[in-house]
Amino acid sequence: MSVRHGGIFLFDTLPAQIGAVFTVAVCLFAFLKGDEPERIGAGAYLLGWFASLLVQTDGDLYAVQWAMFALDTVMLVILGALAWRSRRSWPIWACALQLLAVTSHIMAMIDLRPPIASFYTVLNIASYGILLALAIGTFWAWQERRAAGLE
């Protein structure tokens, strides 16, 4: 989950606002209709997303953002634990996408100098992919409960 999706400058653009609505909608869906893994994933995503709004430095786009790297690494660990402990498949996809985000940070750290637009594009696409995996996982958890007559 690179927590920085939907625009890196808070909510000052329409894409950032749309991304925020999408994030909140998917996480709300996970909280209302998901099982424990979906709720943990949504909670971790929202906490990381809000934390990223506090720690990101917008002034120097080309510098390594160590706090963002730390947040993305923590999210990778959380998603890895969910993938390890859960019988669901969505955490595996989300973990793979989060690993892509962390690897992008590492590329910047070792000074491979990818174009900054490519760096942010990878982070944004990975974030939307994680939200999509969470939404699909929540939908299937909800449908399994309905089929079992639990809802």
Coordinates of N, CA and C in Angstrom, one line a residue:
M1 N 0.8 -1.1 0.0 CA 0.0 0.0 0.0 C 0.9 1.2 0.0
S2 N 1.3 1.6 -1.0 CA 2.0 2.8 -0.8 C 0.9 3.7 -0.3
V3 N 1.1 4.3 0.8 CA 0.0 5.0 1.5 C -0.2 6.4 0.8
R4 N 0.5 6.7 -0.2 CA 0.5 8.0 -0.7 C -0.3 8.1 -2.0
H5 N -1.3 7.3 -2.2 CA -2.0 7.3 -3.5 C -2.9 8.4 -3.6
G6 N -3.4 8.6 -4.8 CA -4.4 9.6 -5.1 C -3.8 11.0 -5.2
G7 N -2.6 11.2 -5.2 CA -2.0 12.5 -5.2 C -1.2 12.7 -4.0
I8 N 0.0 13.3 -4.1 CA 0.9 13.4 -2.9 C 0.7 14.7 -2.2
F9 N -0.1 15.6 -2.7 CA -0.2 16.9 -2.0 C -1.6 17.0 -1.3
L10 N -1.8 16.2 -0.3 CA -3.0 16.2 0.4 C -4.2 16.1 -0.5
F11 N -5.2 17.0 -0.3 CA -6.4 16.9 -1.1 C -6.7 18.2 -1.9
D12 N -5.6 18.7 -2.5 CA -5.7 20.0 -3.2 C -6.1 19.8 -4.7
T13 N -6.1 18.6 -5.1 CA -6.5 18.3 -6.5 C -7.7 17.4 -6.6
L14 N -8.3 17.4 -7.7 CA -9.5 16.5 -8.0 C -9.1 15.0 -7.9
P15 N -7.9 14.6 -8.5 CA -7.5 13.2 -8.4 C -7.2 12.8 -6.9
A16 N -6.7 13.7 -6.1 CA -6.5 13.4 -4.7 C -7.8 13.3 -4.0
Q17 N -8.8 14.1 -4.3 CA -10.1 14.0 -3.7 C -10.8 12.7 -4.1
I18 N -10.7 12.3 -5.3 CA -11.3 11.1 -5.8 C -10.6 9.9 -5.2
G19 N -9.3 9.9 -5.1 CA -8.5 8.9 -4.4 C -8.9 8.7 -2.9
A20 N -9.1 9.9 -2.3 CA -9.5 9.8 -0.9 C -10.9 9.2 -0.7
V21 N -11.9 9.6 -1.6 CA -13.2 9.0 -1.5 C -13.1 7.5 -1.8
F22 N -12.3 7.1 -2.8 CA -12.2 5.6 -3.1 C -11.6 4.9 -1.9
T23 N -10.6 5.5 -1.3 CA -9.9 4.8 -0.1 C -10.9 4.6 1.0
V24 N -11.6 5.7 1.3 CA -12.6 5.6 2.5 C -13.7 4.7 2.1
A25 N -14.2 4.7 0.9 CA -15.3 3.8 0.5 C -14.8 2.3 0.6
V26 N -13.7 2.0 0.1 CA -13.2 0.6 0.2 C -13.0 0.1 1.6
C27 N -12.4 1.0 2.4 CA -12.1 0.6 3.8 C -13.4 0.5 4.6
L28 N -14.4 1.4 4.3 CA -15.7 1.3 5.0 C -16.4 0.0 4.6
F29 N -16.3 -0.4 3.3 CA -16.9 -1.6 2.9 C -16.2 -2.8 3.6
A30 N -14.9 -2.7 3.7 CA -14.2 -3.8 4.4 C -14.6 -3.9 5.9
F31 N -14.7 -2.7 6.6 CA -15.1 -2.7 8.0 C -16.6 -3.3 8.1
L32 N -17.5 -2.9 7.2 CA -18.9 -3.4 7.3 C -19.1 -4.8 6.9
K33 N -18.5 -5.2 5.8 CA -18.8 -6.5 5.2 C -17.7 -7.6 5.3
G34 N -16.5 -7.2 5.7 CA -15.4 -8.1 5.7 C -15.3 -8.9 7.0
D35 N -14.4 -9.9 6.9 CA -14.1 -10.6 8.1 C -12.8 -10.0 8.8
E36 N -12.3 -10.7 9.8 CA -11.2 -10.1 10.5 C -10.0 -9.7 9.6
P37 N -9.5 -10.6 8.7 CA -8.4 -10.1 7.8 C -8.7 -8.9 7.0
E38 N -9.9 -8.7 6.5 CA -10.2 -7.5 5.8 C -10.3 -6.3 6.7
R39 N -10.8 -6.5 7.9 CA -10.8 -5.3 8.8 C -9.4 -4.9 9.3
I40 N -8.6 -5.9 9.5 CA -7.2 -5.6 9.9 C -6.5 -4.8 8.7
G41 N -6.7 -5.4 7.5 CA -6.1 -4.7 6.3 C -6.6 -3.3 6.1
A42 N -7.9 -3.1 6.3 CA -8.4 -1.8 6.1 C -8.0 -0.8 7.2
G43 N -7.9 -1.3 8.4 CA -7.5 -0.5 9.5 C -6.0 -0.1 9.3
A44 N -5.2 -1.0 9.0 CA -3.8 -0.7 8.8 C -3.6 0.3 7.6
Y45 N -4.4 0.1 6.5 CA -4.3 0.9 5.4 C -4.7 2.4 5.8
L46 N -5.8 2.5 6.5 CA -6.2 3.9 6.9 C -5.2 4.5 7.8
L47 N -4.7 3.8 8.8 CA -3.7 4.4 9.7 C -2.5 4.8 8.9
G48 N -2.0 3.9 8.0 CA -0.8 4.3 7.2 C -1.1 5.5 6.3
W49 N -2.3 5.5 5.8 CA -2.6 6.6 4.9 C -2.6 8.0 5.6
F50 N -3.3 8.0 6.8 CA -3.3 9.2 7.6 C -1.9 9.6 8.1
A51 N -1.1 8.6 8.5 CA 0.3 8.8 8.9 C 1.1 9.4 7.8
S52 N 0.9 8.9 6.6 CA 1.7 9.4 5.5 C 1.3 10.9 5.2
L53 N 0.1 11.3 5.5 CA -0.2 12.7 5.3 C 0.5 13.6 6.2
L54 N 0.9 13.0 7.4 CA 1.6 13.8 8.4 C 3.1 13.8 8.2
V55 N 3.7 12.7 7.6 CA 5.1 12.7 7.5 C 5.7 13.0 6.2
Q56 N 4.9 13.0 5.1 CA 5.5 13.2 3.8 C 6.0 14.7 3.7
T57 N 7.1 14.8 3.0 CA 7.7 16.1 2.7 C 7.6 16.4 1.2
D58 N 6.7 17.4 1.0 CA 6.4 17.8 -0.4 C 7.4 18.8 -1.0
G59 N 8.2 19.4 -0.1 CA 9.1 20.4 -0.6 C 10.2 19.9 -1.5
D60 N 10.8 18.7 -1.2 CA 11.9 18.2 -2.0 C 11.4 16.8 -2.6
L61 N 10.9 16.9 -3.8 CA 10.4 15.6 -4.4 C 11.4 14.6 -4.7
Y62 N 12.7 15.1 -4.9 CA 13.7 14.2 -5.3 C 14.5 13.5 -4.2
A63 N 14.3 13.9 -2.9 CA 15.0 13.4 -1.8 C 14.3 12.1 -1.3
V64 N 15.1 11.2 -0.7 CA 14.5 10.0 -0.1 C 13.6 10.4 1.0
Q65 N 12.4 9.9 1.1 CA 11.5 10.2 2.2 C 11.6 9.0 3.1
W66 N 12.4 9.1 4.1 CA 12.7 8.0 5.0 C 11.4 7.6 5.8
A67 N 10.7 8.6 6.2 CA 9.5 8.3 7.0 C 8.4 7.5 6.2
M68 N 8.3 7.9 4.9 CA 7.4 7.2 4.0 C 7.9 5.8 3.8
F69 N 9.2 5.6 3.6 CA 9.8 4.3 3.5 C 9.5 3.4 4.7
A70 N 9.6 4.0 5.9 CA 9.3 3.3 7.1 C 7.8 2.9 7.2
L71 N 6.9 3.8 6.8 CA 5.5 3.4 6.8 C 5.2 2.3 5.8
D72 N 5.8 2.4 4.6 CA 5.5 1.4 3.6 C 6.1 0.1 4.0
T73 N 7.2 0.1 4.7 CA 7.8 -1.2 5.2 C 7.0 -1.8 6.3
V74 N 6.5 -1.0 7.2 CA 5.6 -1.5 8.2 C 4.3 -2.1 7.6
M75 N 3.8 -1.4 6.6 CA 2.6 -2.0 5.9 C 2.9 -3.3 5.2
L76 N 4.1 -3.4 4.7 CA 4.6 -4.7 4.0 C 4.6 -5.8 5.1
V77 N 5.1 -5.5 6.3 CA 5.1 -6.5 7.3 C 3.7 -6.9 7.7
I78 N 2.8 -5.9 7.9 CA 1.4 -6.3 8.2 C 0.8 -7.1 7.2
L79 N 0.9 -6.7 5.9 CA 0.3 -7.5 4.8 C 1.0 -8.9 4.7
G80 N 2.3 -8.9 5.0 CA 2.9 -10.2 5.0 C 2.4 -11.2 6.1
A81 N 2.2 -10.6 7.2 CA 1.6 -11.4 8.3 C 0.2 -11.8 8.0
L82 N -0.6 -10.9 7.4 CA -2.0 -11.3 6.9 C -1.9 -12.4 5.9
A83 N -1.0 -12.3 5.0 CA -0.9 -13.4 3.9 C -0.4 -14.7 4.6
W84 N 0.4 -14.6 5.6 CA 0.9 -15.8 6.2 C -0.2 -16.5 7.1
R85 N -1.0 -15.7 7.8 CA -1.9 -16.3 8.8 C -3.3 -16.5 8.2
S86 N -3.6 -15.8 7.1 CA -5.0 -15.9 6.6 C -5.1 -17.0 5.5
R87 N -6.3 -17.5 5.4 CA -6.5 -18.5 4.3 C -7.0 -17.8 3.0
R88 N -7.1 -16.5 3.0 CA -7.5 -15.7 1.9 C -6.4 -15.4 0.9
S89 N -6.8 -15.1 -0.3 CA -5.7 -14.9 -1.3 C -5.4 -13.4 -1.5
W90 N -6.4 -12.5 -1.1 CA -6.1 -11.1 -1.4 C -4.9 -10.5 -0.7
P91 N -4.6 -11.0 0.6 CA -3.4 -10.4 1.2 C -2.1 -10.7 0.5
I92 N -2.1 -11.9 -0.3 CA -0.9 -12.2 -1.1 C -0.7 -11.2 -2.2
W93 N -1.8 -10.8 -2.9 CA -1.7 -9.8 -3.9 C -1.4 -8.5 -3.4
A94 N -2.0 -8.1 -2.2 CA -1.7 -6.8 -1.6 C -0.2 -6.8 -1.1
C95 N 0.2 -7.8 -0.6 CA 1.6 -7.9 -0.1 C 2.6 -7.8 -1.3
A96 N 2.3 -8.4 -2.4 CA 3.2 -8.3 -3.6 C 3.2 -6.9 -4.1
L97 N 2.1 -6.2 -4.1 CA 2.0 -4.8 -4.6 C 2.8 -3.9 -3.6
Q98 N 2.6 -4.2 -2.3 CA 3.3 -3.4 -1.3 C 4.8 -3.6 -1.4
L99 N 5.2 -4.8 -1.7 CA 6.7 -5.1 -1.9 C 7.2 -4.2 -3.1
L100 N 6.4 -4.1 -4.2 CA 6.8 -3.2 -5.3 C 7.0 -1.8 -4.8
A101 N 6.1 -1.3 -4.0 CA 6.3 0.1 -3.4 C 7.5 0.2 -2.6
V102 N 7.8 -0.8 -1.7 CA 9.0 -0.7 -0.9 C 10.3 -0.8 -1.8
T103 N 10.2 -1.6 -2.8 CA 11.3 -1.8 -3.7 C 11.6 -0.5 -4.5
S104 N 10.5 0.3 -4.8 CA 10.7 1.6 -5.4 C 11.4 2.6 -4.5
H105 N 11.1 2.5 -3.3 CA 11.9 3.3 -2.3 C 13.4 2.9 -2.3
I106 N 13.6 1.7 -2.3 CA 15.0 1.2 -2.2 C 15.8 1.6 -3.5
M107 N 15.1 1.6 -4.6 CA 15.7 2.0 -5.9 C 16.2 3.5 -5.7
A108 N 15.3 4.3 -5.2 CA 15.7 5.7 -5.0 C 16.8 5.8 -4.0
M109 N 16.8 5.0 -3.0 CA 17.9 5.0 -1.9 C 19.3 4.7 -2.5
I110 N 19.3 3.7 -3.4 CA 20.6 3.3 -3.9 C 21.0 4.1 -5.2
D111 N 20.2 5.1 -5.4 CA 20.5 6.2 -6.4 C 20.5 5.6 -7.8
L112 N 19.5 4.8 -8.1 CA 19.3 4.3 -9.5 C 18.7 5.4 -10.3
R113 N 18.1 6.4 -9.7 CA 17.6 7.6 -10.4 C 16.5 7.3 -11.4
P114 N 15.4 6.6 -11.0 CA 14.3 6.5 -11.9 C 13.7 7.9 -12.0
P115 N 13.0 8.2 -13.2 CA 12.3 9.4 -13.3 C 11.3 9.5 -12.1
I116 N 11.2 10.7 -11.5 CA 10.4 10.9 -10.3 C 8.9 10.6 -10.7
A117 N 8.5 10.9 -11.9 CA 7.1 10.6 -12.3 C 6.9 9.1 -12.3
S118 N 7.9 8.3 -12.7 CA 7.7 6.9 -12.7 C 7.6 6.3 -11.3
F119 N 8.5 6.9 -10.4 CA 8.5 6.5 -9.0 C 7.1 6.7 -8.4
Y120 N 6.5 7.9 -8.5 CA 5.2 8.2 -8.0 C 4.1 7.4 -8.7
T121 N 4.2 7.1 -9.9 CA 3.3 6.3 -10.7 C 3.2 4.9 -10.1
V122 N 4.4 4.3 -9.9 CA 4.4 3.0 -9.3 C 3.8 2.9 -7.9
L123 N 4.1 3.9 -7.1 CA 3.5 4.0 -5.8 C 2.0 4.1 -5.8
N124 N 1.5 5.0 -6.7 CA 0.0 5.2 -6.8 C -0.7 4.0 -7.4
I125 N -0.1 3.4 -8.4 CA -0.8 2.2 -9.0 C -0.8 1.0 -8.0
A126 N 0.3 0.8 -7.3 CA 0.4 -0.2 -6.3 C -0.7 0.0 -5.2
S127 N -0.9 1.3 -4.8 CA -1.9 1.6 -3.8 C -3.3 1.3 -4.3
Y128 N -3.6 1.7 -5.5 CA -4.9 1.3 -6.0 C -5.1 -0.2 -6.2
G129 N -4.0 -0.9 -6.5 CA -4.1 -2.3 -6.6 C -4.3 -3.0 -5.3
I130 N -3.7 -2.5 -4.2 CA -4.0 -3.0 -2.9 C -5.4 -2.7 -2.5
L131 N -5.9 -1.6 -2.7 CA -7.4 -1.3 -2.4 C -8.3 -2.2 -3.2
L132 N -7.9 -2.4 -4.5 CA -8.7 -3.4 -5.3 C -8.7 -4.8 -4.7
A133 N -7.5 -5.2 -4.3 CA -7.4 -6.6 -3.7 C -8.2 -6.6 -2.4
L134 N -8.2 -5.6 -1.6 CA -9.0 -5.5 -0.4 C -10.5 -5.6 -0.7
A135 N -10.9 -4.8 -1.7 CA -12.3 -4.8 -2.0 C -12.8 -6.1 -2.6
I136 N -12.0 -6.8 -3.4 CA -12.4 -8.1 -3.9 C -12.4 -9.1 -2.8
G137 N -11.4 -9.1 -1.9 CA -11.4 -10.0 -0.8 C -12.5 -9.8 0.1
T138 N -12.9 -8.5 0.4 CA -14.1 -8.3 1.2 C -15.3 -8.8 0.6
F139 N -15.5 -8.6 -0.7 CA -16.7 -9.1 -1.4 C -16.8 -10.6 -1.3
W140 N -15.7 -11.3 -1.5 CA -15.8 -12.8 -1.4 C -16.0 -13.2 0.0
A141 N -15.5 -12.6 1.0 CA -15.7 -12.9 2.4 C -17.2 -12.7 2.7
W142 N -17.8 -11.6 2.2 CA -19.2 -11.3 2.4 C -20.0 -12.4 1.7
Q143 N -19.7 -12.8 0.5 CA -20.5 -13.8 -0.2 C -20.4 -15.1 0.4
E144 N -19.2 -15.5 1.0 CA -19.1 -16.8 1.7 C -20.0 -16.8 2.9
R145 N -20.0 -15.7 3.6 CA -20.9 -15.7 4.8 C -22.4 -15.8 4.4
R146 N -22.7 -15.1 3.3 CA -24.1 -15.2 2.8 C -24.5 -16.6 2.4
A147 N -23.5 -17.2 1.7 CA -23.8 -18.6 1.2 C -23.9 -19.6 2.3
A148 N -23.2 -19.3 3.4 CA -23.3 -20.2 4.6 C -24.5 -19.8 5.5
G149 N -25.2 -18.8 5.1 CA -26.4 -18.4 5.9 C -26.1 -17.7 7.1
L150 N -24.9 -17.1 7.2 CA -24.5 -16.4 8.4 C -24.9 -14.9 8.4
E151 N -25.3 -14.5 7.2 CA -25.7 -13.1 7.1 C -27.0 -12.9 6.4

